[in-house]
PDB file of C-alpha atoms in Angstrom:
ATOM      1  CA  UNK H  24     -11.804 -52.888 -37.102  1.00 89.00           C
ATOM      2  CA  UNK H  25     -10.299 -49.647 -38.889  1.00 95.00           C
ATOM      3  CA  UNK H  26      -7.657 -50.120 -41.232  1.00 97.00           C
ATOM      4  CA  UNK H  27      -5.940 -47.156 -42.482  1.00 97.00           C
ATOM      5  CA  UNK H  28      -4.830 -47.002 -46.295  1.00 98.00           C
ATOM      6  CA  UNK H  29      -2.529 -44.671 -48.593  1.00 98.00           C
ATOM      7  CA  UNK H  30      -3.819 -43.421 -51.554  1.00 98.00           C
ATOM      8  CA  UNK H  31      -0.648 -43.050 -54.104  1.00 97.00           C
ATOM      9  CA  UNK H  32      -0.527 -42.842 -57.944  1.00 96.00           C
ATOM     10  CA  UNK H  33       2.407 -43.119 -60.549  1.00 95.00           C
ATOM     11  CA  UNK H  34       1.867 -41.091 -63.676  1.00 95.00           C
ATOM     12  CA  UNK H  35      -2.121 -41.475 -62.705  1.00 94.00           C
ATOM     13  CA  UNK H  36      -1.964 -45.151 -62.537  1.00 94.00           C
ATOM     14  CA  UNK H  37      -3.162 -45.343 -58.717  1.00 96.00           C
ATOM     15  CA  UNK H  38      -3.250 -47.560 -55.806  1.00 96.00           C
ATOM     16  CA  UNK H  39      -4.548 -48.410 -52.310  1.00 98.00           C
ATOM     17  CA  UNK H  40      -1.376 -49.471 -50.359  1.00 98.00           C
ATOM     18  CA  UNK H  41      -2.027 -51.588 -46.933  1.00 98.00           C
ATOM     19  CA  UNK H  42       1.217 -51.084 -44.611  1.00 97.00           C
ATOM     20  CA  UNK H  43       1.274 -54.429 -42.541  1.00 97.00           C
ATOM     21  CA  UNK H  44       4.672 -54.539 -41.724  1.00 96.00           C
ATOM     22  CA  UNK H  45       4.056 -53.187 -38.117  1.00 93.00           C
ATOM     23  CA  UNK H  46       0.117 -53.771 -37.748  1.00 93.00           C
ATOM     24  CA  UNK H  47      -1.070 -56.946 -39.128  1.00 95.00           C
ATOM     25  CA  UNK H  48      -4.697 -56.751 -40.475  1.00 95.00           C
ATOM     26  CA  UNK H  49      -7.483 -58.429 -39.276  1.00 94.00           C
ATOM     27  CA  UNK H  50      -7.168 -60.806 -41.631  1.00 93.00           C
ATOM     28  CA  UNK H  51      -6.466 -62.614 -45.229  1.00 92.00           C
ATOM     29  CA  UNK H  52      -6.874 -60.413 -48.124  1.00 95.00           C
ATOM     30  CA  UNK H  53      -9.207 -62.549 -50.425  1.00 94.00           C
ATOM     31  CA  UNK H  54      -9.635 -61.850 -54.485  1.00 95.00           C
ATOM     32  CA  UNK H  55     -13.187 -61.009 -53.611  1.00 95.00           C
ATOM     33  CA  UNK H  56     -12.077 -58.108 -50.916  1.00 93.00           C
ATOM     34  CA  UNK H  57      -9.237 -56.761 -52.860  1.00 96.00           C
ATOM     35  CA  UNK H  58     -12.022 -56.653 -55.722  1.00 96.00           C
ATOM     36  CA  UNK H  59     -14.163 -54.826 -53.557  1.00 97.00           C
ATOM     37  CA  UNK H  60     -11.630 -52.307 -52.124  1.00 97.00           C
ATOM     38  CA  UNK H  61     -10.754 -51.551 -55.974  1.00 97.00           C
ATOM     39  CA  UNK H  62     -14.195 -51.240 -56.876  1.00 97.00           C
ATOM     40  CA  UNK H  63     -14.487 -47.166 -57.964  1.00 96.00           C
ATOM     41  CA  UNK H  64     -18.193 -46.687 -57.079  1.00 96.00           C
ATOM     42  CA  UNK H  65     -18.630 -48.715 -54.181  1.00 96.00           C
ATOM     43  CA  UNK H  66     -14.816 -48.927 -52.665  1.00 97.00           C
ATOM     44  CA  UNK H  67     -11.974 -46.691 -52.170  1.00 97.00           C
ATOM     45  CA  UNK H  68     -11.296 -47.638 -56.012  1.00 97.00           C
ATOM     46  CA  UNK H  69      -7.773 -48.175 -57.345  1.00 97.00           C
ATOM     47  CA  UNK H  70      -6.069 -50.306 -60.099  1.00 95.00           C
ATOM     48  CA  UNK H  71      -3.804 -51.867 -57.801  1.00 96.00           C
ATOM     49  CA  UNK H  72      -4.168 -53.034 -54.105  1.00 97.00           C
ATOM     50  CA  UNK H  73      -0.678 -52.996 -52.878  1.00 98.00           C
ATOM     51  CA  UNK H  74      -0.186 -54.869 -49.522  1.00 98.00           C
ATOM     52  CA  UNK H  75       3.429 -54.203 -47.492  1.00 98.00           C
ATOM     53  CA  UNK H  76       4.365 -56.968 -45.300  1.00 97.00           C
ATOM     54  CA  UNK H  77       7.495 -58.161 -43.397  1.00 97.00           C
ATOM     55  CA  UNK H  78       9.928 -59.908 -44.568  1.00 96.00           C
ATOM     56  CA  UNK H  79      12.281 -62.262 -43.331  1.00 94.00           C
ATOM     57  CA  UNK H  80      15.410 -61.909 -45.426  1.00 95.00           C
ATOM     58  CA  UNK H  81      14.734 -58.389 -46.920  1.00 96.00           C
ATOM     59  CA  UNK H  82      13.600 -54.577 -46.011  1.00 97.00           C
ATOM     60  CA  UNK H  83       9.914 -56.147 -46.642  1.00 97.00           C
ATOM     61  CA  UNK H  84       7.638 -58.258 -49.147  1.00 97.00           C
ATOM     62  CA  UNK H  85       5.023 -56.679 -51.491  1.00 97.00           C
ATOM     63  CA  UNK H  86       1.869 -58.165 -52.527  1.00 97.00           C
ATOM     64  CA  UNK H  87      -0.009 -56.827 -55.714  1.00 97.00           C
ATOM     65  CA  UNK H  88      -3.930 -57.439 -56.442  1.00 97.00           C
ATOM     66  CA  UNK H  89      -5.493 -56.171 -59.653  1.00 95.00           C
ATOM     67  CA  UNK H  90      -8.308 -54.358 -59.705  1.00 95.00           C
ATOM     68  CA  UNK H  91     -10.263 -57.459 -60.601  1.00 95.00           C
ATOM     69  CA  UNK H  92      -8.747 -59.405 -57.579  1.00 96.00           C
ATOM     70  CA  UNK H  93      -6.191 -61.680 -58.873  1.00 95.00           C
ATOM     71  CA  UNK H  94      -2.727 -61.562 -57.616  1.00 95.00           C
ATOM     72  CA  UNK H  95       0.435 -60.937 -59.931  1.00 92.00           C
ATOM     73  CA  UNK H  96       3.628 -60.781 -60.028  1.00 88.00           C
ATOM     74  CA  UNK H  97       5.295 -56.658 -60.519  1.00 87.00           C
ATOM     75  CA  UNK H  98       3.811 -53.371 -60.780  1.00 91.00           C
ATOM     76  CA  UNK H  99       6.631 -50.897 -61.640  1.00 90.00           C
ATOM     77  CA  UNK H 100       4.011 -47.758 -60.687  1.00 93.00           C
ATOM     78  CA  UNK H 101       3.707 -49.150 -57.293  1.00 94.00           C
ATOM     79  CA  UNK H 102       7.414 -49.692 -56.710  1.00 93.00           C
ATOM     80  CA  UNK H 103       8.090 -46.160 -57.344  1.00 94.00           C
ATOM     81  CA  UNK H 104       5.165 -45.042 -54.852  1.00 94.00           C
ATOM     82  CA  UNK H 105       6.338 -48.031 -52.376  1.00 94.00           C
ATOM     83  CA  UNK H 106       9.825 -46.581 -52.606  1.00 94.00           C
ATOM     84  CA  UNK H 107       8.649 -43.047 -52.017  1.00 92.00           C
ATOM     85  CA  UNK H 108       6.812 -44.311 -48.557  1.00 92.00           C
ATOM     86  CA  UNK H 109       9.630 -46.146 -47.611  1.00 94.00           C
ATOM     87  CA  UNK H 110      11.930 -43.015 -47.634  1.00 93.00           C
ATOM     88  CA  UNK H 111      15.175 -45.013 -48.281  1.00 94.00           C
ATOM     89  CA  UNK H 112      17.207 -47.400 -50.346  1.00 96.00           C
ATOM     90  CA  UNK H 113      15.727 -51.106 -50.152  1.00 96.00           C
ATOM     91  CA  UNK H 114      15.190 -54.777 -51.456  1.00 96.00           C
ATOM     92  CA  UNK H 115      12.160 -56.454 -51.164  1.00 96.00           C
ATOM     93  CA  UNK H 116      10.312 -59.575 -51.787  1.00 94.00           C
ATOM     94  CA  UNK H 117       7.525 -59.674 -54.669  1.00 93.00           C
ATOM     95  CA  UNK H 118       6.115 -63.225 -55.541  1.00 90.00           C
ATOM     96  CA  UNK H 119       7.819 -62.012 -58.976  1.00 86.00           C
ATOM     97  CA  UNK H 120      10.983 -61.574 -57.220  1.00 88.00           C
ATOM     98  CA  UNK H 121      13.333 -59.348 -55.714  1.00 90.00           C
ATOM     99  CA  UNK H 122      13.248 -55.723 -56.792  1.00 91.00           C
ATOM    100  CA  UNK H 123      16.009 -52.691 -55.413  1.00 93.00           C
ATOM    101  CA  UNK H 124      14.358 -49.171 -54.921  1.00 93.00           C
ATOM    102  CA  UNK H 125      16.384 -45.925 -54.715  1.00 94.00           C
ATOM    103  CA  UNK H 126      14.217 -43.238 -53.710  1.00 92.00           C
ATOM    104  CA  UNK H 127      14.451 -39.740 -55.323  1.00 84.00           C
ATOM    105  CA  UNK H 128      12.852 -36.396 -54.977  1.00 78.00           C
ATOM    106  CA  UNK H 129       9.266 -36.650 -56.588  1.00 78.00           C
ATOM    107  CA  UNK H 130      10.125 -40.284 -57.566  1.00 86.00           C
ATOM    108  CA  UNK H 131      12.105 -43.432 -57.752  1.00 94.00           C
ATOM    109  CA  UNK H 132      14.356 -45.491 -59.736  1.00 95.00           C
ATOM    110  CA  UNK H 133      13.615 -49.552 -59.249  1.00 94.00           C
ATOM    111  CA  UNK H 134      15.866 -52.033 -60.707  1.00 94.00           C
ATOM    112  CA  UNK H 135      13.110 -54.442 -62.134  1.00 93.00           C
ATOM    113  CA  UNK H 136      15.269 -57.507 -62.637  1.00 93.00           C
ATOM    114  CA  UNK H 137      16.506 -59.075 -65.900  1.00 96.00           C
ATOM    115  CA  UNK H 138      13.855 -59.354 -68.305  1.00 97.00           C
ATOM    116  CA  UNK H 139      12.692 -63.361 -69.202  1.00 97.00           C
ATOM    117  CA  UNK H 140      12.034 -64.110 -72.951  1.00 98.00           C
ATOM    118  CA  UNK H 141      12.055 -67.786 -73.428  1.00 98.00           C
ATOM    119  CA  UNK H 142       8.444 -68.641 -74.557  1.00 98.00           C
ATOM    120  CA  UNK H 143       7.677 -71.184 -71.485  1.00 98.00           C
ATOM    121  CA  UNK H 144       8.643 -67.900 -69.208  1.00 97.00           C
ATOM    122  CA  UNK H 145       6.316 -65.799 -70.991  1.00 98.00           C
ATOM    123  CA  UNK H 146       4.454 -68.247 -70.645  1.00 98.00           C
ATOM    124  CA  UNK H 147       2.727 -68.692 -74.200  1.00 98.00           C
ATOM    125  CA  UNK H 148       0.800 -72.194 -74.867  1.00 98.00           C
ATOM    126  CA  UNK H 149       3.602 -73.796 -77.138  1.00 98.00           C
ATOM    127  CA  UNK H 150       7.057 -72.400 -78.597  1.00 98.00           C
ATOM    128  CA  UNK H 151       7.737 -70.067 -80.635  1.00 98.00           C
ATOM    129  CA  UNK H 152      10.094 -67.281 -81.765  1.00 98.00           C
ATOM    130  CA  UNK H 153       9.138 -64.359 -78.687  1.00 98.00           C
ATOM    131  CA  UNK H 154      10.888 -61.538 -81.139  1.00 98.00           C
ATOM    132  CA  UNK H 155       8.647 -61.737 -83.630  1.00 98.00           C
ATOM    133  CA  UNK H 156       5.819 -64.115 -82.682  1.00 98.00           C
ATOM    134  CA  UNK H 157       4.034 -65.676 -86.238  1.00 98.00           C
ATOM    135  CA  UNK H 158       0.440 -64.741 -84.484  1.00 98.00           C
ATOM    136  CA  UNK H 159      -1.899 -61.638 -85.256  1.00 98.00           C
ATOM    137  CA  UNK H 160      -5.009 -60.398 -84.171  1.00 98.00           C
ATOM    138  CA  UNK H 161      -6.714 -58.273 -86.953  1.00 95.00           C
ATOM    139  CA  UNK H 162      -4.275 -55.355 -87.672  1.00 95.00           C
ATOM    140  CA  UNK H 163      -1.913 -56.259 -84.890  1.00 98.00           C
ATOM    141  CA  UNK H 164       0.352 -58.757 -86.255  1.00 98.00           C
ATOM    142  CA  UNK H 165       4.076 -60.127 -84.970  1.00 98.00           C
ATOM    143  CA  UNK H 166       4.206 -58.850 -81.467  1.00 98.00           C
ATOM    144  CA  UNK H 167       7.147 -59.345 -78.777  1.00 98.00           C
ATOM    145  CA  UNK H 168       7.032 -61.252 -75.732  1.00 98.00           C
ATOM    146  CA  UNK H 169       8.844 -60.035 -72.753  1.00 98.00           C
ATOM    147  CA  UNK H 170       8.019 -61.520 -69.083  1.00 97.00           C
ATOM    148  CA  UNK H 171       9.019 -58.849 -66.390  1.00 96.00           C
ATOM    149  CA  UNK H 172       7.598 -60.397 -63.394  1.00 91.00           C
ATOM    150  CA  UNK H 173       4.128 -59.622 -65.502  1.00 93.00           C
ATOM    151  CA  UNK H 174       3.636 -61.062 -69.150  1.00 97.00           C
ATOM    152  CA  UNK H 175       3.532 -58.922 -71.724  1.00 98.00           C
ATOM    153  CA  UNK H 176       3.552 -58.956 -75.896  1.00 98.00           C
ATOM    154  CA  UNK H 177       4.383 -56.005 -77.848  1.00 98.00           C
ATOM    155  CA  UNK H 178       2.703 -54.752 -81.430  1.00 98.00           C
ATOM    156  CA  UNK H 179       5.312 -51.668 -82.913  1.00 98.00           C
ATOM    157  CA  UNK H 180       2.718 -49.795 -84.777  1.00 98.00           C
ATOM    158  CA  UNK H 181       3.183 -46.259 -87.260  1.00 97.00           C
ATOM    159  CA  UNK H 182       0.518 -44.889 -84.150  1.00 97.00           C
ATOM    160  CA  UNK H 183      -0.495 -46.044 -81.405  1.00 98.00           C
ATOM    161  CA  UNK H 184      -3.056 -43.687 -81.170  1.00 97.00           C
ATOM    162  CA  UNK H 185      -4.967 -44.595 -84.208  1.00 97.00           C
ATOM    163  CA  UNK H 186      -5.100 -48.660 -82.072  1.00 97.00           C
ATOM    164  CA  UNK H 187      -8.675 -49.072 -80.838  1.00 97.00           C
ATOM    165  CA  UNK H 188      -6.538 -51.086 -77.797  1.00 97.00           C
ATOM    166  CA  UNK H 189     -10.308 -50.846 -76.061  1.00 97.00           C
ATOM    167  CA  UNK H 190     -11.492 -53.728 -78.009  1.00 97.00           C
ATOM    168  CA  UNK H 191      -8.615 -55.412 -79.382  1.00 98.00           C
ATOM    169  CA  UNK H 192      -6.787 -55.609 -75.680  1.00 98.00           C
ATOM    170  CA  UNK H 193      -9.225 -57.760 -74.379  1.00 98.00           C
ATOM    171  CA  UNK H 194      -9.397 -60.438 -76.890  1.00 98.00           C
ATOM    172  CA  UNK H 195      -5.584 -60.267 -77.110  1.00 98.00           C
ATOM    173  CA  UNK H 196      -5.658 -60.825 -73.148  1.00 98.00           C
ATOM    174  CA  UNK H 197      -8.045 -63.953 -72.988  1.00 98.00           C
ATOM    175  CA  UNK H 198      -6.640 -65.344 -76.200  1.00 98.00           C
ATOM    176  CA  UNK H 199      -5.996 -69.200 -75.592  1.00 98.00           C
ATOM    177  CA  UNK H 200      -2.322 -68.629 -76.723  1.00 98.00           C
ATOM    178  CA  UNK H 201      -1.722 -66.741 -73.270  1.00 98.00           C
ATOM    179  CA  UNK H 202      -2.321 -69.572 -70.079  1.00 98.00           C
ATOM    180  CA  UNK H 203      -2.071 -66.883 -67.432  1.00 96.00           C
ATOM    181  CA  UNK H 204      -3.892 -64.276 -69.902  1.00 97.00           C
ATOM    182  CA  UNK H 205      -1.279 -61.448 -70.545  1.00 98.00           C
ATOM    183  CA  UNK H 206      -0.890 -57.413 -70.933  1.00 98.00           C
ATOM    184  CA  UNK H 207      -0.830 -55.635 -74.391  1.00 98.00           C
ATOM    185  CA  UNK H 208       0.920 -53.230 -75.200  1.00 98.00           C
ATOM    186  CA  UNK H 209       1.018 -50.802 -78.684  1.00 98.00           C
ATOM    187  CA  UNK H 210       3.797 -48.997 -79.285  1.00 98.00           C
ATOM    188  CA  UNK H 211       5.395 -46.189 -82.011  1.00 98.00           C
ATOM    189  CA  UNK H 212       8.273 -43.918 -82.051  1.00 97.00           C
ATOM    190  CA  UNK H 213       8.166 -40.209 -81.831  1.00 95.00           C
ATOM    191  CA  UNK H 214      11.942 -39.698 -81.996  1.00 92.00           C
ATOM    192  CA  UNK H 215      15.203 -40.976 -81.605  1.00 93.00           C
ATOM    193  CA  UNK H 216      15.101 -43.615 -78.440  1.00 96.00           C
ATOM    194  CA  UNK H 217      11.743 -42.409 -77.150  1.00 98.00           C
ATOM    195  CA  UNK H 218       8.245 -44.008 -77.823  1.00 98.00           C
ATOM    196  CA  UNK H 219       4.965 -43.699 -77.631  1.00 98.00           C
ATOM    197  CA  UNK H 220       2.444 -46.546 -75.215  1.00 98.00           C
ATOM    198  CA  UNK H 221      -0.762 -47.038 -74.546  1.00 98.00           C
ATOM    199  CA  UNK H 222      -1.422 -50.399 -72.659  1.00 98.00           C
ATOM    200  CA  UNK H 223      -4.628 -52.502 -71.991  1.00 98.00           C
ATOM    201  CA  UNK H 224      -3.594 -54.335 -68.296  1.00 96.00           C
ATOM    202  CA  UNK H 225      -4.658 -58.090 -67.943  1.00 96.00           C
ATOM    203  CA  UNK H 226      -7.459 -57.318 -64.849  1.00 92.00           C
ATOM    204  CA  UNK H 227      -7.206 -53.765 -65.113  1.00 93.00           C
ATOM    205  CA  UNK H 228      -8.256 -52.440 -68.855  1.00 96.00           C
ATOM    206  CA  UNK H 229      -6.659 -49.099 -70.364  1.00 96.00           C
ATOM    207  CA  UNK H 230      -4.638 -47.347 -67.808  1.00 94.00           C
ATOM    208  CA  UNK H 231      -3.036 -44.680 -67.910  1.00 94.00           C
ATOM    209  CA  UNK H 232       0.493 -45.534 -66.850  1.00 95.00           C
ATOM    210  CA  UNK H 233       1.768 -49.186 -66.587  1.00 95.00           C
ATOM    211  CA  UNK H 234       5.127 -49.492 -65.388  1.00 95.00           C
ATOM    212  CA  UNK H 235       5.916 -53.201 -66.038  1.00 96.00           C
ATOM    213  CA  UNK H 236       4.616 -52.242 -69.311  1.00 97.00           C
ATOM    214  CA  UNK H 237       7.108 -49.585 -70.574  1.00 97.00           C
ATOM    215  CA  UNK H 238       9.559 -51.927 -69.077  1.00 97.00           C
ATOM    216  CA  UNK H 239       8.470 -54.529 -71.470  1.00 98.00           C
ATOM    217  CA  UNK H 240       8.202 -52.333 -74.231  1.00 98.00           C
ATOM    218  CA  UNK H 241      11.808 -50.892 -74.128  1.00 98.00           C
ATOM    219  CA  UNK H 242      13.217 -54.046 -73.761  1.00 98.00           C
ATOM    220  CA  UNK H 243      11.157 -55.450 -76.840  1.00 98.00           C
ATOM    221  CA  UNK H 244      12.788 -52.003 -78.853  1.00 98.00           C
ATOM    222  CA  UNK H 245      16.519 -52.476 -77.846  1.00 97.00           C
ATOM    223  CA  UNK H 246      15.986 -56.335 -78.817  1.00 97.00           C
ATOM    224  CA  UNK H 247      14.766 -55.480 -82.403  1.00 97.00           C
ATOM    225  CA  UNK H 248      17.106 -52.536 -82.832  1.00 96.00           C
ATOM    226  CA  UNK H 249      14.866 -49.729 -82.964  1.00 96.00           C
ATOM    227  CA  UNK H 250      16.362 -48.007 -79.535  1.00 96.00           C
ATOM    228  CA  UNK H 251      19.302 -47.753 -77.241  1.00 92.00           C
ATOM    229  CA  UNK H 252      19.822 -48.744 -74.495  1.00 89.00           C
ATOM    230  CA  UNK H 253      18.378 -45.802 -72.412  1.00 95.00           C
ATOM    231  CA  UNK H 254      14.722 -45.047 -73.733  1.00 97.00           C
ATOM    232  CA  UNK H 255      11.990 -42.456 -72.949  1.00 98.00           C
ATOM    233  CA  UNK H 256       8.880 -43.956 -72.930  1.00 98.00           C
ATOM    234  CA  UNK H 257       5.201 -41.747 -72.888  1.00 98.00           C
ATOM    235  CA  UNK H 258       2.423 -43.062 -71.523  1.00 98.00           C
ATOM    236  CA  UNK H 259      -0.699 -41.349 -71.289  1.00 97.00           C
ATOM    237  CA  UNK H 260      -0.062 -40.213 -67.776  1.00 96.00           C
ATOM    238  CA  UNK H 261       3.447 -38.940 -68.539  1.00 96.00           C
ATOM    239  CA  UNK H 262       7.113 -40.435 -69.126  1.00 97.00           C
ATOM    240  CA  UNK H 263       9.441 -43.115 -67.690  1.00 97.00           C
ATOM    241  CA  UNK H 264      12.802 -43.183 -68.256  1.00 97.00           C
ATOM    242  CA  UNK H 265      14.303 -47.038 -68.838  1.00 97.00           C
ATOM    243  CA  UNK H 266      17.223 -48.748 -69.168  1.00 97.00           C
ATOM    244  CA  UNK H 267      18.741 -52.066 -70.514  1.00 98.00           C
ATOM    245  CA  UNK H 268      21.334 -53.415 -71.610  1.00 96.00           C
ATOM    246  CA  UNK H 269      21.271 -57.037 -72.493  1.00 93.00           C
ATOM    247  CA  UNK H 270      22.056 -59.978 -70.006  1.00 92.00           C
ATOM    248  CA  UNK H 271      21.631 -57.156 -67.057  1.00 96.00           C
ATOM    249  CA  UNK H 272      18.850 -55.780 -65.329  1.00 96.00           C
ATOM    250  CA  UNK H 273      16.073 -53.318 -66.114  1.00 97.00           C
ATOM    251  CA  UNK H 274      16.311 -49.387 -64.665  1.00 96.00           C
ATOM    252  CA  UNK H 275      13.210 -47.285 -64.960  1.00 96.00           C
ATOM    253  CA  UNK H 276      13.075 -43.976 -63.004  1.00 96.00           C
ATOM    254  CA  UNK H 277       9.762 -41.781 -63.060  1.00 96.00           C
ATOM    255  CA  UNK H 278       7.750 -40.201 -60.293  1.00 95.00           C
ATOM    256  CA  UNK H 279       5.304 -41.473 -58.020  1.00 94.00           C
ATOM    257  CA  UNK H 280       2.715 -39.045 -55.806  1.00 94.00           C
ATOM    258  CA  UNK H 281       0.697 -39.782 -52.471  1.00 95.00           C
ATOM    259  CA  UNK H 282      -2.389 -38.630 -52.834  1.00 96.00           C
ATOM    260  CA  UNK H 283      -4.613 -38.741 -49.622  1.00 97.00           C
ATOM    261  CA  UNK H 284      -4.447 -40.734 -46.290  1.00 98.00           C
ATOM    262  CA  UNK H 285      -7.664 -42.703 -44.643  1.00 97.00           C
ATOM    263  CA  UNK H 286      -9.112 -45.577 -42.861  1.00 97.00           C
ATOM    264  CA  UNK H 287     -11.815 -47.950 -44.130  1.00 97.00           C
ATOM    265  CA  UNK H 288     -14.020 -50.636 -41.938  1.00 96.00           C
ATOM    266  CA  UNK H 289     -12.390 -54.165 -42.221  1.00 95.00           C
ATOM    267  CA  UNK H 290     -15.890 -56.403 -42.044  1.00 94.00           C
ATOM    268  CA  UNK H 291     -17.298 -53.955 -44.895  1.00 93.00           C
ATOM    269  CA  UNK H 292     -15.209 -55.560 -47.434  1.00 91.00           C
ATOM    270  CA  UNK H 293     -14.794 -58.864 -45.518  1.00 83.00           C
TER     271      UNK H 293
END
């Protein structure tokens, strides 16, 4: 059976979305498929497969598969793109919970939800102080933990540039501390309320852009005091615009592009 796809991208971190709302598919998406459809030499490739599905109480429910095929929580990326498809003002259903889109021109703003810092939210293997965490990994020392429907810690570094994030990211990720692994992220500042990111992904690697990321990482800023509450943050693939203020909810607005339309064969990637 044929299933058609959408090719989108936010700030060059890109995704396959599936629209089931109307048109079920054929059948179960499976780690191993999504893995496959992600897969850049022998699939469509992607870092995300987004899934769109109905929803019972709200506009619909999104599902989010790394490009290694496990299933988590928030992509912030693929809530702007989601938004743009949707073409209107929405709530919907992620298993990391309920997220509002307004669409814009080029773009979105999402209201990502109030940001979880208690350690067993995170979660991290046993308490500890989530501001300034007593762990380290080589020159990466006292990180921030912020959970924003994805798990994230937090290194404020003179330049994130100068971070080989390649090989420390993945030993940060796997590191026993972490039960359901977790994303890094290296920060500096390059002026007043805006920083700098580059972010390994737990199941994805470096990327480009990571939404939940800069979400994490202005939060983590306006809790220590080195930002306001509105923040630029640049990414490799551009900037996102976020906002907190504490006890409320998390705004980022940035743009999102569709790139190409298709269809792919259902039993190839059964």
């Amino acid at each position: 059976m044929r299933v058609p796809f959408i090719k989108m991208h936010g700030l060059g971190n890109d995704f396959v979305v599936l629209d089931a709302r109307e048109r079920p598919l054929p059948g179960t998406i499976s780690s191993s498929n999504a893995k496959a459809l992600a897969n850049r030499n022998t699939g469509i490739g992607c870092d995300q497969l987004i899934v769109l599905e109905p929803s019972a109480a709200h506009a619909f429910a999104m599902r989010i598969y790394n490009a290694d095929g496990g299933e988590v929580g928030a992509c912030g990326n693929a809530t702007r793109a989601v938004a743009l498809l949707h073409g209107e003002a929405a709530t919907i259903e992620t298993t990391g919970g309920l997220l509002a889109l307004e669409p814009a021109k080029d773009g979105a703003t999402v209201n990502m939800g109030v940001p979880r810092v208690d350690w067993n939210q995170i979660p991290l293997d046993y308490a500890m102080d989530t501001l300034s965490m007593p762990v380290g990994w080589r020159e990466l020392k006292n990180p921030v933990a912020v959970n924003v429907g994805n798990p994230h810690v937090i290194f404020f570094v003179e330049d994130a540039d100068k971070v080989d994030l390649g090989t420390l990211g993945p030993e940060i990720e796997n590191d026993p501390l972490f039960p359901e692994r977790i994303n890094v992220n290296v920060a500096s500042g390059v002026g007043e309320n805006h920083l700098k990111l580059h972010v390994w992904e737990r199941g994805v690697g470096l990327t480009r852009a990571c939404g939940t990321g800069a979400c994490a990482t202005a939060v983590a800023a306006i809790r220590r005091g080195l930002v306001c509450d509105a923040v630029t943050v640049t990414l490799p693939g551009g900037d996102l615009l976020i906002e907190w203020r504490e006890g409320e909810s998390i705004r980022m607005t940035g743009p999102a592009t569709e790139s190409f339309r298709g269809e792919f064969e259902w039993d190839d990637f059964a």
